[in-house]
XYZ file of C-alpha atoms in Angstrom:
686
model
C -3.885 11.215 2.834
C -5.750 11.325 6.118
C -7.754 8.143 5.655
C -4.923 5.837 6.872
C -4.999 7.746 10.162
C -8.665 6.957 10.696
C -8.087 3.372 9.621
C -5.359 3.055 12.225
C -7.588 4.534 14.936
C -10.470 2.213 14.016
C -8.094 -0.770 13.998
C -6.747 0.241 17.399
C -3.240 0.861 16.066
C -2.843 4.618 15.355
C 0.945 4.249 15.057
C 0.594 2.120 11.926
C -1.940 4.550 10.487
C 0.456 7.427 11.076
C 3.264 5.673 9.187
C 0.943 5.008 6.246
C -0.119 8.663 6.358
C 3.554 9.622 6.231
C 3.970 7.532 3.069
C 0.999 9.273 1.444
C 2.338 12.657 2.533
C 5.767 12.114 0.943
C 4.212 10.700 -2.242
C 1.920 13.708 -2.609
C 4.875 16.009 -3.282
C 5.776 14.001 -6.378
C 2.323 14.568 -7.906
C 3.053 16.563 -11.070
C -0.352 16.103 -12.674
C -0.764 14.970 -16.267
C -2.872 12.194 -17.810
C -4.424 9.841 -15.280
C -2.515 6.681 -16.215
C 0.860 8.375 -16.471
C 0.323 10.266 -13.206
C -0.766 7.164 -11.284
C 2.185 5.174 -12.572
C 4.565 7.973 -11.575
C 3.107 8.116 -8.065
C 3.405 4.333 -7.708
C 7.081 4.482 -8.691
C 7.625 7.349 -6.254
C 5.952 5.358 -3.479
C 8.260 2.409 -4.021
C 11.373 4.606 -4.150
C 10.351 6.564 -1.033
C 9.568 3.406 0.937
C 12.897 1.909 -0.091
C 14.695 5.089 0.995
C 12.820 5.027 4.317
C 13.798 1.398 4.885
C 17.444 2.057 4.020
C 17.394 5.055 6.354
C 16.220 2.832 9.193
C 18.884 0.239 8.440
C 21.704 2.728 7.953
C 20.909 4.863 10.996
C 23.521 3.041 13.018
C 26.018 3.022 10.147
C 26.920 6.676 9.910
C 29.233 6.536 6.835
C 26.663 4.564 4.838
C 23.805 6.880 5.814
C 25.899 9.921 4.904
C 26.891 8.482 1.514
C 23.289 7.628 0.636
C 22.040 11.039 1.724
C 24.707 12.842 -0.312
C 23.890 10.788 -3.401
C 20.123 11.379 -3.145
C 20.468 15.118 -2.558
C 22.925 15.596 -5.414
C 20.719 13.659 -7.830
C 17.644 15.646 -6.765
C 19.466 18.946 -7.267
C 20.641 17.959 -10.774
C 17.096 16.885 -11.664
C 16.366 16.627 -15.380
C 20.061 16.708 -16.245
C 20.099 13.136 -14.878
C 16.648 11.768 -15.764
C 13.034 12.894 -15.908
C 12.047 10.489 -13.132
C 14.739 11.939 -10.869
C 13.297 15.407 -11.429
C 9.806 14.117 -10.641
C 10.927 12.509 -7.377
C 12.798 15.649 -6.290
C 13.994 15.689 -2.698
C 11.347 13.240 -1.471
C 13.653 10.153 -1.407
C 16.148 12.132 0.680
C 13.262 13.268 2.901
C 12.119 9.664 3.339
C 15.695 8.605 4.152
C 15.915 11.250 6.888
C 12.484 10.247 8.184
C 13.711 6.676 8.365
C 16.781 7.668 10.387
C 14.560 9.655 12.741
C 12.158 6.743 13.071
C 15.068 4.415 13.843
C 16.354 6.741 16.560
C 13.020 6.649 18.410
C 12.257 2.950 17.758
C 12.861 0.293 20.413
C 16.057 -1.636 19.743
C 14.346 -5.031 19.466
C 11.566 -3.963 17.067
C 11.495 -4.980 13.410
C 12.522 -2.558 10.694
C 10.705 -3.812 7.617
C 7.065 -3.380 8.803
C 7.451 0.385 9.121
C 8.808 0.675 5.564
C 5.975 -1.517 4.270
C 3.463 0.789 5.933
C 5.105 3.794 4.246
C 4.864 1.912 0.943
C 1.209 1.063 1.550
C 0.407 4.715 2.283
C 2.126 5.882 -0.890
C 0.397 3.266 -3.050
C -2.919 4.141 -1.436
C -2.378 7.790 -2.361
C -1.496 6.817 -5.958
C -4.590 4.615 -6.287
C -6.925 7.132 -4.643
C -5.611 9.935 -6.819
C -6.152 7.851 -9.923
C -9.681 6.884 -8.914
C -10.956 10.112 -7.415
C -9.517 12.767 -9.726
C -12.112 13.537 -12.412
C -11.110 13.429 -16.052
C -10.124 16.856 -17.400
C -12.981 18.562 -19.205
C -13.570 21.758 -21.116
C -15.048 23.167 -17.910
C -11.526 23.451 -16.502
C -10.456 25.528 -19.492
C -13.528 27.751 -19.193
C -12.861 28.311 -15.493
C -9.417 29.679 -16.300
C -10.854 31.703 -19.185
C -13.272 33.334 -16.751
C -10.388 34.942 -14.827
C -9.641 37.854 -17.214
C -13.330 38.792 -17.406
C -13.597 38.802 -13.622
C -10.518 41.051 -13.388
C -11.838 43.387 -16.090
C -15.107 43.716 -14.157
C -13.189 44.549 -10.977
C -11.185 47.125 -12.902
C -14.392 48.866 -13.963
C -15.588 48.908 -10.360
C -12.308 50.537 -9.300
C -12.615 53.091 -12.103
C -16.137 53.889 -10.949
C -14.803 54.473 -7.445
C -12.168 56.841 -8.813
C -9.222 54.547 -7.953
C -8.585 52.825 -11.275
C -4.877 53.694 -11.323
C -4.152 53.056 -7.637
C -5.975 49.868 -6.717
C -7.059 48.306 -9.991
C -3.575 47.938 -11.353
C -3.404 46.667 -14.927
C -0.937 44.012 -13.779
C -3.765 42.114 -12.073
C -5.278 41.305 -15.485
C -2.018 40.083 -17.017
C -1.561 36.874 -14.928
C -5.208 35.955 -15.512
C -4.727 36.334 -19.277
C -1.578 34.219 -19.180
C -3.318 31.424 -17.262
C -6.199 31.435 -19.725
C -3.835 31.290 -22.699
C -1.916 28.413 -21.135
C -5.030 26.335 -20.526
C -6.255 26.850 -24.069
C -2.957 25.393 -25.286
C -4.293 22.086 -23.922
C -6.924 22.141 -26.634
C -4.310 22.771 -29.302
C -2.129 19.889 -28.077
C -1.936 16.467 -29.712
C -4.576 15.096 -27.360
C -6.826 18.160 -27.456
C -9.716 19.218 -29.651
C -8.852 21.747 -32.355
C -12.526 22.432 -33.054
C -13.142 23.454 -29.466
C -9.937 25.496 -29.423
C -11.237 27.559 -32.331
C -14.391 28.246 -30.323
C -12.581 29.215 -27.132
C -9.965 31.496 -28.690
C -12.413 34.320 -29.536
C -13.089 34.600 -25.806
C -9.387 35.197 -25.213
C -9.427 37.853 -27.927
C -12.311 39.628 -26.202
C -10.537 39.339 -22.838
C -7.347 40.915 -24.239
C -9.399 43.671 -25.891
C -11.197 44.384 -22.611
C -7.851 44.603 -20.817
C -6.682 47.287 -23.264
C -9.998 49.158 -23.228
C -10.213 49.293 -19.433
C -6.588 50.467 -19.358
C -7.477 53.228 -21.830
C -10.559 54.178 -19.795
C -8.523 54.460 -16.604
C -6.274 57.037 -18.326
C -9.169 59.422 -19.040
C -9.554 60.452 -15.393
C -12.790 61.143 -13.558
C -15.880 61.809 -15.676
C -16.978 65.475 -15.931
C -19.926 66.511 -13.730
C -22.553 66.645 -16.537
C -22.234 62.890 -17.177
C -20.824 61.622 -13.870
C -23.988 59.946 -12.646
C -24.729 58.266 -15.971
C -21.082 57.236 -16.376
C -21.076 55.614 -12.934
C -24.306 53.741 -13.631
C -23.134 52.496 -17.028
C -19.705 51.443 -15.734
C -21.229 49.553 -12.819
C -23.687 47.818 -15.162
C -20.844 46.762 -17.460
C -18.847 45.531 -14.476
C -21.821 43.404 -13.378
C -22.202 42.116 -16.935
C -18.554 41.035 -17.104
C -18.801 39.388 -13.690
C -21.859 37.507 -14.923
C -19.929 36.352 -17.998
C -17.111 35.117 -15.744
C -19.650 33.261 -13.596
C -21.256 31.780 -16.707
C -17.890 30.389 -17.782
C -16.888 29.129 -14.343
C -20.333 27.638 -13.646
C -21.791 26.685 -17.040
C -24.735 24.904 -15.470
C -26.078 28.084 -13.817
C -27.821 30.119 -16.528
C -29.118 33.468 -15.251
C -29.938 36.744 -16.968
C -27.061 39.260 -17.145
C -27.352 42.858 -16.033
C -29.212 45.219 -18.386
C -26.585 47.474 -19.923
C -28.489 48.840 -22.898
C -30.568 51.378 -20.974
C -27.549 52.566 -18.973
C -25.617 53.177 -22.201
C -28.601 55.041 -23.706
C -28.747 57.324 -20.662
C -25.022 58.028 -20.984
C -25.433 58.884 -24.677
C -28.286 61.290 -23.885
C -26.197 62.971 -21.206
C -23.337 63.445 -23.705
C -25.787 64.908 -26.253
C -27.040 67.393 -23.691
C -23.466 68.350 -22.824
C -22.777 68.933 -26.537
C -25.752 71.262 -26.774
C -24.601 73.304 -23.775
C -21.092 73.507 -25.210
C -22.491 74.805 -28.517
C -24.234 77.577 -26.534
C -20.978 78.400 -24.729
C -22.296 77.257 -21.356
C -19.416 74.860 -20.635
C -15.841 74.398 -21.904
C -15.185 72.270 -24.938
C -12.456 70.280 -23.178
C -15.101 68.871 -20.822
C -17.205 67.745 -23.774
C -14.186 66.114 -25.451
C -13.381 64.074 -22.337
C -17.012 63.012 -21.904
C -17.181 61.893 -25.516
C -13.943 59.943 -25.201
C -15.220 58.106 -22.118
C -18.547 57.318 -23.752
C -16.873 55.898 -26.840
C -14.614 53.680 -24.753
C -17.597 52.425 -22.771
C -19.398 51.746 -26.064
C -16.498 49.547 -27.175
C -16.384 47.816 -23.779
C -20.124 47.252 -24.072
C -19.738 45.682 -27.526
C -16.906 43.428 -26.350
C -18.847 42.413 -23.226
C -21.937 41.456 -25.254
C -19.828 39.452 -27.706
C -18.055 37.638 -24.868
C -21.347 36.767 -23.205
C -22.747 35.314 -26.430
C -19.622 33.207 -26.848
C -19.810 32.057 -23.219
C -23.426 30.976 -23.688
C -22.501 29.057 -26.819
C -19.726 27.197 -25.011
C -21.723 26.395 -21.876
C -23.385 23.419 -23.544
C -19.992 21.927 -24.373
C -18.593 22.360 -20.861
C -18.804 18.651 -20.048
C -16.724 17.673 -23.077
C -13.892 15.416 -21.978
C -10.341 16.410 -22.875
C -7.386 14.159 -23.499
C -4.179 15.924 -22.492
C -1.082 14.684 -24.245
C 1.404 12.647 -22.190
C 4.268 14.643 -20.762
C 7.534 14.499 -22.627
C 9.771 11.863 -21.059
C 13.369 12.845 -20.415
C 15.668 9.833 -20.406
C 19.254 9.481 -19.333
C 21.788 11.231 -21.567
C 25.430 10.951 -20.511
C 26.504 13.803 -22.803
C 23.846 16.113 -21.345
C 24.896 15.219 -17.812
C 28.595 15.844 -18.544
C 27.746 19.208 -20.096
C 25.754 20.175 -16.998
C 28.463 19.175 -14.523
C 30.688 22.237 -14.915
C 31.212 25.096 -12.489
C 29.907 27.489 -15.122
C 26.486 25.851 -14.679
C 24.350 27.449 -11.966
C 22.449 24.160 -11.532
C 25.667 22.243 -10.890
C 26.952 24.867 -8.443
C 23.653 24.707 -6.560
C 23.804 20.896 -6.496
C 27.278 21.027 -4.968
C 26.207 23.740 -2.533
C 23.098 22.025 -1.188
C 24.860 18.647 -1.023
C 27.808 20.078 0.914
C 25.663 22.023 3.399
C 23.282 19.099 4.015
C 26.230 16.757 4.545
C 27.871 19.173 6.976
C 24.677 19.582 9.001
C 24.035 15.831 9.000
C 27.567 15.195 10.287
C 27.162 17.881 12.956
C 23.866 16.618 14.380
C 24.986 12.991 14.224
C 28.344 13.527 15.932
C 26.857 15.767 18.640
C 23.818 13.500 19.112
C 21.319 16.345 18.888
C 17.733 15.080 19.270
C 15.650 15.176 16.090
C 18.718 16.261 14.132
C 17.115 15.111 10.876
C 14.934 18.220 11.042
C 18.018 20.419 10.663
C 19.002 18.617 7.450
C 15.416 18.803 6.196
C 15.426 22.550 6.838
C 18.516 22.928 4.646
C 16.780 20.990 1.861
C 13.707 23.218 2.039
C 15.426 26.586 2.570
C 18.551 26.584 0.378
C 17.649 27.931 -3.070
C 19.778 28.645 -6.151
C 19.588 32.430 -5.528
C 20.660 33.825 -2.182
C 17.846 36.394 -2.025
C 15.293 33.588 -2.345
C 17.157 31.613 0.337
C 16.822 34.549 2.737
C 13.100 34.755 1.986
C 12.615 31.010 2.487
C 14.593 31.030 5.736
C 12.425 33.767 7.209
C 9.226 32.028 6.139
C 10.340 28.638 7.457
C 11.543 29.923 10.827
C 8.398 32.023 11.370
C 6.137 29.212 10.180
C 7.858 26.664 12.403
C 7.642 28.925 15.436
C 3.914 29.425 14.925
C 3.037 25.937 13.746
C 5.426 24.201 16.131
C 4.080 26.100 19.130
C 0.512 25.184 18.190
C 1.570 21.557 17.735
C 3.282 21.538 21.148
C 0.073 22.806 22.765
C -1.972 20.135 20.986
C 0.452 17.379 21.956
C 0.394 18.551 25.563
C -3.390 18.881 25.731
C -4.696 16.111 23.446
C -3.858 12.526 24.322
C -6.608 10.701 22.417
C -5.276 9.394 19.045
C -8.773 9.624 17.526
C -8.995 13.337 18.331
C -5.486 13.864 16.929
C -6.511 12.069 13.722
C -9.525 14.360 13.315
C -7.324 17.407 13.917
C -4.879 16.131 11.315
C -7.716 15.911 8.789
C -8.393 19.620 9.262
C -4.707 20.552 9.166
C -4.103 18.518 5.985
C -7.045 20.219 4.266
C -6.003 23.727 5.267
C -2.313 23.142 4.564
C -2.714 21.813 1.051
C -5.367 24.395 0.198
C -3.057 27.271 1.201
C 0.134 25.709 -0.144
C -0.137 27.425 -3.578
C -0.811 30.806 -1.955
C 2.372 31.267 0.033
C 5.152 29.021 1.311
C 4.847 30.576 4.791
C 1.218 29.433 5.051
C 2.286 25.929 4.097
C 4.987 25.846 6.785
C 2.507 27.069 9.417
C 0.222 24.107 8.688
C 2.848 21.630 7.480
C 4.872 21.792 10.699
C 2.068 20.682 13.046
C 1.039 18.143 10.421
C 4.406 16.360 10.594
C 4.723 16.835 14.344
C 1.308 15.348 15.018
C 1.917 12.448 12.636
C 5.147 11.787 14.514
C 3.372 12.052 17.853
C 0.756 9.527 16.778
C 3.444 7.165 15.460
C 5.777 7.626 18.452
C 3.904 9.262 21.346
C 6.094 11.681 23.248
C 5.738 14.996 25.004
C 5.430 18.610 23.924
C 9.158 19.262 24.373
C 9.834 17.239 21.215
C 8.110 19.981 19.221
C 10.415 22.608 20.699
C 13.442 20.472 19.868
C 12.302 20.211 16.274
C 11.837 24.001 16.110
C 15.389 24.453 17.370
C 16.676 22.067 14.696
C 14.763 24.003 12.040
C 16.414 27.234 13.147
C 19.807 25.497 13.071
C 19.230 24.139 9.554
C 17.941 27.485 8.257
C 20.993 29.268 9.674
C 23.260 26.678 8.032
C 21.479 27.214 4.710
C 22.029 30.976 4.956
C 25.703 30.548 5.828
C 26.339 27.895 3.179
C 24.518 29.868 0.502
C 26.666 32.879 1.337
C 30.034 31.079 1.378
C 29.724 28.405 -1.327
C 29.508 29.669 -4.900
C 26.807 32.241 -4.077
C 24.444 33.285 -6.845
C 23.568 36.959 -6.380
C 20.462 38.507 -7.826
C 22.025 41.956 -7.721
C 24.601 40.709 -10.254
C 21.715 40.088 -12.670
C 19.700 43.153 -11.707
C 21.097 45.537 -14.318
C 20.913 42.915 -17.059
C 17.314 41.916 -16.278
C 16.242 45.545 -15.970
C 17.878 46.379 -19.302
C 16.192 43.385 -20.947
C 12.817 44.529 -19.606
C 13.452 48.035 -20.939
C 14.440 46.749 -24.385
C 11.436 44.401 -24.491
C 9.185 47.356 -23.654
C 10.843 49.349 -26.440
C 10.109 46.510 -28.882
C 6.485 46.408 -27.734
C 6.175 50.180 -28.132
C 7.708 50.017 -31.599
C 5.236 47.312 -32.661
C 2.237 49.328 -31.437
C 3.486 52.569 -33.016
C 3.934 50.614 -36.233
C 0.242 49.699 -35.997
C -0.600 53.410 -35.682
C 1.418 54.393 -38.724
C 0.453 51.304 -40.758
C -2.911 49.662 -39.937
C -1.838 46.597 -41.963
C 1.144 45.942 -39.675
C 1.199 42.595 -37.815
C -0.331 42.506 -34.317
C 1.854 43.145 -31.284
C 0.689 40.174 -29.180
C 4.066 38.423 -29.040
C 5.908 41.658 -28.220
C 3.385 42.347 -25.481
C 3.844 38.964 -23.816
C 7.611 39.279 -24.001
C 7.543 42.746 -22.397
C 5.197 41.659 -19.601
C 7.206 38.494 -18.871
C 10.516 40.409 -18.899
C 9.102 42.995 -16.511
C 7.833 40.287 -14.129
C 11.246 38.584 -14.149
C 13.072 41.870 -13.484
C 10.681 42.731 -10.645
C 11.357 39.346 -9.001
C 15.111 39.893 -9.363
C 14.778 43.346 -7.811
C 12.759 41.984 -4.894
C 15.322 39.278 -4.121
C 18.310 41.575 -4.660
C 16.923 43.939 -2.036
C 17.328 41.238 0.617
C 20.930 40.366 -0.186
C 23.870 41.562 1.912
C 26.370 43.963 0.359
C 23.862 45.182 -2.178
C 24.503 48.273 -4.297
C 21.904 50.742 -3.028
C 22.381 53.067 -5.984
C 21.838 50.256 -8.497
C 18.777 49.108 -6.538
C 17.373 52.641 -6.574
C 17.913 52.974 -10.340
C 16.335 49.570 -10.984
C 13.378 50.430 -8.750
C 12.849 53.700 -10.620
C 13.029 51.952 -13.978
C 10.728 49.064 -13.053
C 8.245 51.334 -11.287
C 8.107 53.407 -14.470
C 7.863 50.437 -16.840
C 4.720 49.059 -15.146
C 2.462 52.001 -16.149
C 4.491 52.369 -19.344
C 3.305 48.943 -20.551
C -0.222 49.845 -19.497
C -0.061 53.022 -21.599
C 1.089 50.989 -24.598
C -1.800 48.565 -24.126
C -4.209 51.486 -23.934
C -2.638 52.875 -27.111
C -3.527 49.619 -28.856
C -7.196 50.316 -28.151
C -6.930 53.584 -30.139
C -5.177 52.205 -33.212
C -7.229 53.602 -36.141
C -6.310 54.560 -39.724
C -6.881 58.238 -38.824
C -3.776 58.150 -36.579
C -1.691 58.598 -39.736
C -2.883 62.239 -39.745
C -0.974 62.992 -36.532
C 2.062 65.071 -37.488
C 5.469 63.712 -36.516
C 4.235 60.217 -35.560
C 6.997 58.419 -37.544
C 9.616 60.670 -35.882
C 8.059 59.934 -32.488
C 8.396 56.204 -33.156
C 12.064 56.600 -34.082
C 13.049 58.763 -31.110
C 10.931 56.930 -28.479
C 12.476 53.522 -29.151
C 15.971 54.980 -29.518
C 15.667 56.855 -26.220
C 14.945 53.554 -24.440
C 17.774 51.623 -26.077
C 20.424 54.367 -26.526
C 23.885 53.054 -25.550
C 25.035 56.413 -24.139
C 23.302 58.903 -21.806
C 23.867 61.870 -24.122
C 22.151 59.983 -26.956
C 19.234 59.213 -24.641
C 18.970 62.907 -23.736
C 19.041 63.930 -27.405
C 16.242 61.533 -28.330
C 14.190 62.567 -25.285
C 14.513 66.220 -26.321
C 13.482 65.337 -29.874
C 10.429 63.538 -28.438
C 9.439 66.694 -26.574
C 9.650 68.748 -29.758
C 7.594 66.197 -31.684
C 4.921 66.299 -28.981
C 4.787 70.101 -29.238
C 3.876 69.723 -32.930
C 1.179 67.205 -32.013
C -0.280 69.494 -29.349
C -0.380 72.435 -31.772
C -2.185 70.200 -34.258
C -4.706 69.206 -31.593
C -5.233 72.832 -30.522
C -6.039 73.768 -34.134
C -8.553 70.933 -34.355
C -10.276 72.054 -31.138
C -10.513 75.629 -32.423
C -11.996 74.438 -35.720
C -14.479 72.180 -33.950
C -15.564 74.965 -31.603
C -16.208 77.204 -34.618
C -18.270 74.586 -36.450
C -20.141 73.296 -33.387
C -23.162 75.682 -33.609
C -23.832 74.739 -37.218
C -22.791 71.067 -37.058
C -23.606 70.049 -33.492
C -24.432 66.414 -34.243
C -22.691 65.994 -37.597
C -19.706 63.680 -37.719
C -17.419 66.139 -39.456
C -13.824 65.485 -40.423
C -12.614 67.673 -37.562
C -14.779 65.883 -35.017
C -13.557 62.476 -36.230
C -9.926 63.572 -36.055
C -10.353 64.793 -32.475
C -12.239 61.650 -31.469
C -9.588 59.323 -32.815
C -6.363 61.252 -32.264
C -6.742 63.178 -29.006
C -6.460 60.074 -26.784
C -3.505 58.884 -28.881
C -1.639 62.149 -28.351
C -2.468 62.053 -24.630
C -1.036 58.560 -24.285
C 2.032 59.476 -26.341
C 2.587 62.353 -23.918
C 2.395 59.961 -20.948
C 4.788 57.553 -22.664
C 7.304 60.335 -23.306
C 7.104 61.318 -19.625
C 7.876 57.698 -18.666
C 10.866 57.617 -21.000
C 12.225 60.802 -19.430
C 12.022 59.224 -15.949
C 13.960 56.059 -16.828
C 17.623 56.458 -15.803
C 20.312 55.316 -18.207
C 22.243 52.263 -16.868
C 25.623 53.979 -17.327
C 24.765 57.146 -15.450
């Protein structure tokens, strides 16, 4: 994108280079990825359409009705997107952006200058970007899939470090592993696609299985609390060694060409086992409480399973490293053509997409009329701000408005200082290189970062194309504030879409999805042959993430129901560890769990308490859960008494009592935590 700037400086005509850079900039926002040929062709089409829109904007700048009609048409089509055509969705708001850029260019252009050359330069910049992207982007390879697969192992290693530091529940939140798992699963779908490699997919999938298992095991380990003093040093050493081993596995996947030896975990695990044996001997002599020994044994067994999973993952990573350069062939994206019936069905006021299309079109048209009639300088920036800020949901619009205003104030001020202090086009071109790199690198992180860098990027391109003074930057900032305010007002008055209207529904859906996930895992405990709960888990995690986003946006909306927000916050705050407890429960699913008394009743009452239609029914099921847990605790107390009696004679024997405690005590502990979560979730009708 920045190369046309340097070419213009070298050729002694930085203005032409800036216009070509503008064409590349607008084309870059239509880059949706995909196979090389299809992507390059899409970018070439976008370049032609954007250049045509820019040219029409220059021509129509003096013909206000024509410019308004074209702008309204482009914005409405962009807002309807795929309901019209797949290509329209791919182009998005970039043709409207190019049209506004053309009107702004026309306003600052001398009256006797030609119009067409500027549009041709925009076209050349867009085509250059399409060609460069096609030539310079490497073909997708298995290495890209392995890099994404490395994410869950890196997060699991960090989780172990946090557990070692005693902050596993506060800092190392289980939710940090979930997005990494989802990204890894999504990338592996590439291998299963029509253009993928099924043989390689079969080899990569076991890594995902190990990653999911490690997520559950680290969640279970974090629930055991701090290690008891007799094994604390050995536990810390072993956990740190396993964390280093998982980090090495992640590095092996992300950088398959760098083969180094992983951390030695065997000796650390042996030392932990010896420490647990010594603790067992002291407990048999009555020198320390049995509860301490039980917790130490539970932590050692979990670390043993983490150790086994880590070793298996590392072997699989080594086996795949040699295939990392294998070229993939992603399937072409599904093309969405024009369908008149689909478009008619979408153009009803019951459709949120249609209401948003009308809203953004009306507000942009009103702002365009205002700035044109009043003759405000750089008025196109106000209309552009509406395009960028106005979102389908009002809470998101408020968030975008704040980010855009703050980003423009920071970025625009910096740009004004640069324009005032730097007069050499070559220096400006070099600065633009740095700003382009930083802006596009931070764009996926946060929209506010992008605005901070994107604002000076556009301002400096404009200054190179049409040299002015630093006051132009301040005028553009003022127009951005005007457009953002118009977006907030229009979003509030015209068919507003409120997140707090969906808050109760989304929260209820998340609760019911969690209940389904819990039911599936409890079914595994009562019947080891039951189907896995992977689908229920993904549904619960996705529903929770959606409800949390709705809650965040609803909190910004005016006229919000504070009581409903408080109830939703309580529910969602409770569901986050709830899902973690269920995942940890999966790690303890053994056939011996069928010995736990009242487990089928627990399953019945736990799920019913979450989905009960009336508060009194929820209370009744919650009370029944408490009674069922009392029976489980009595059962566990009897086992501990029996084990304490047999410990002197059977210190190292794996007796039936010892096995029952080993397998079922963590299950009962997690069931207790789950019941406490259920009791904290308010009923929607209260």
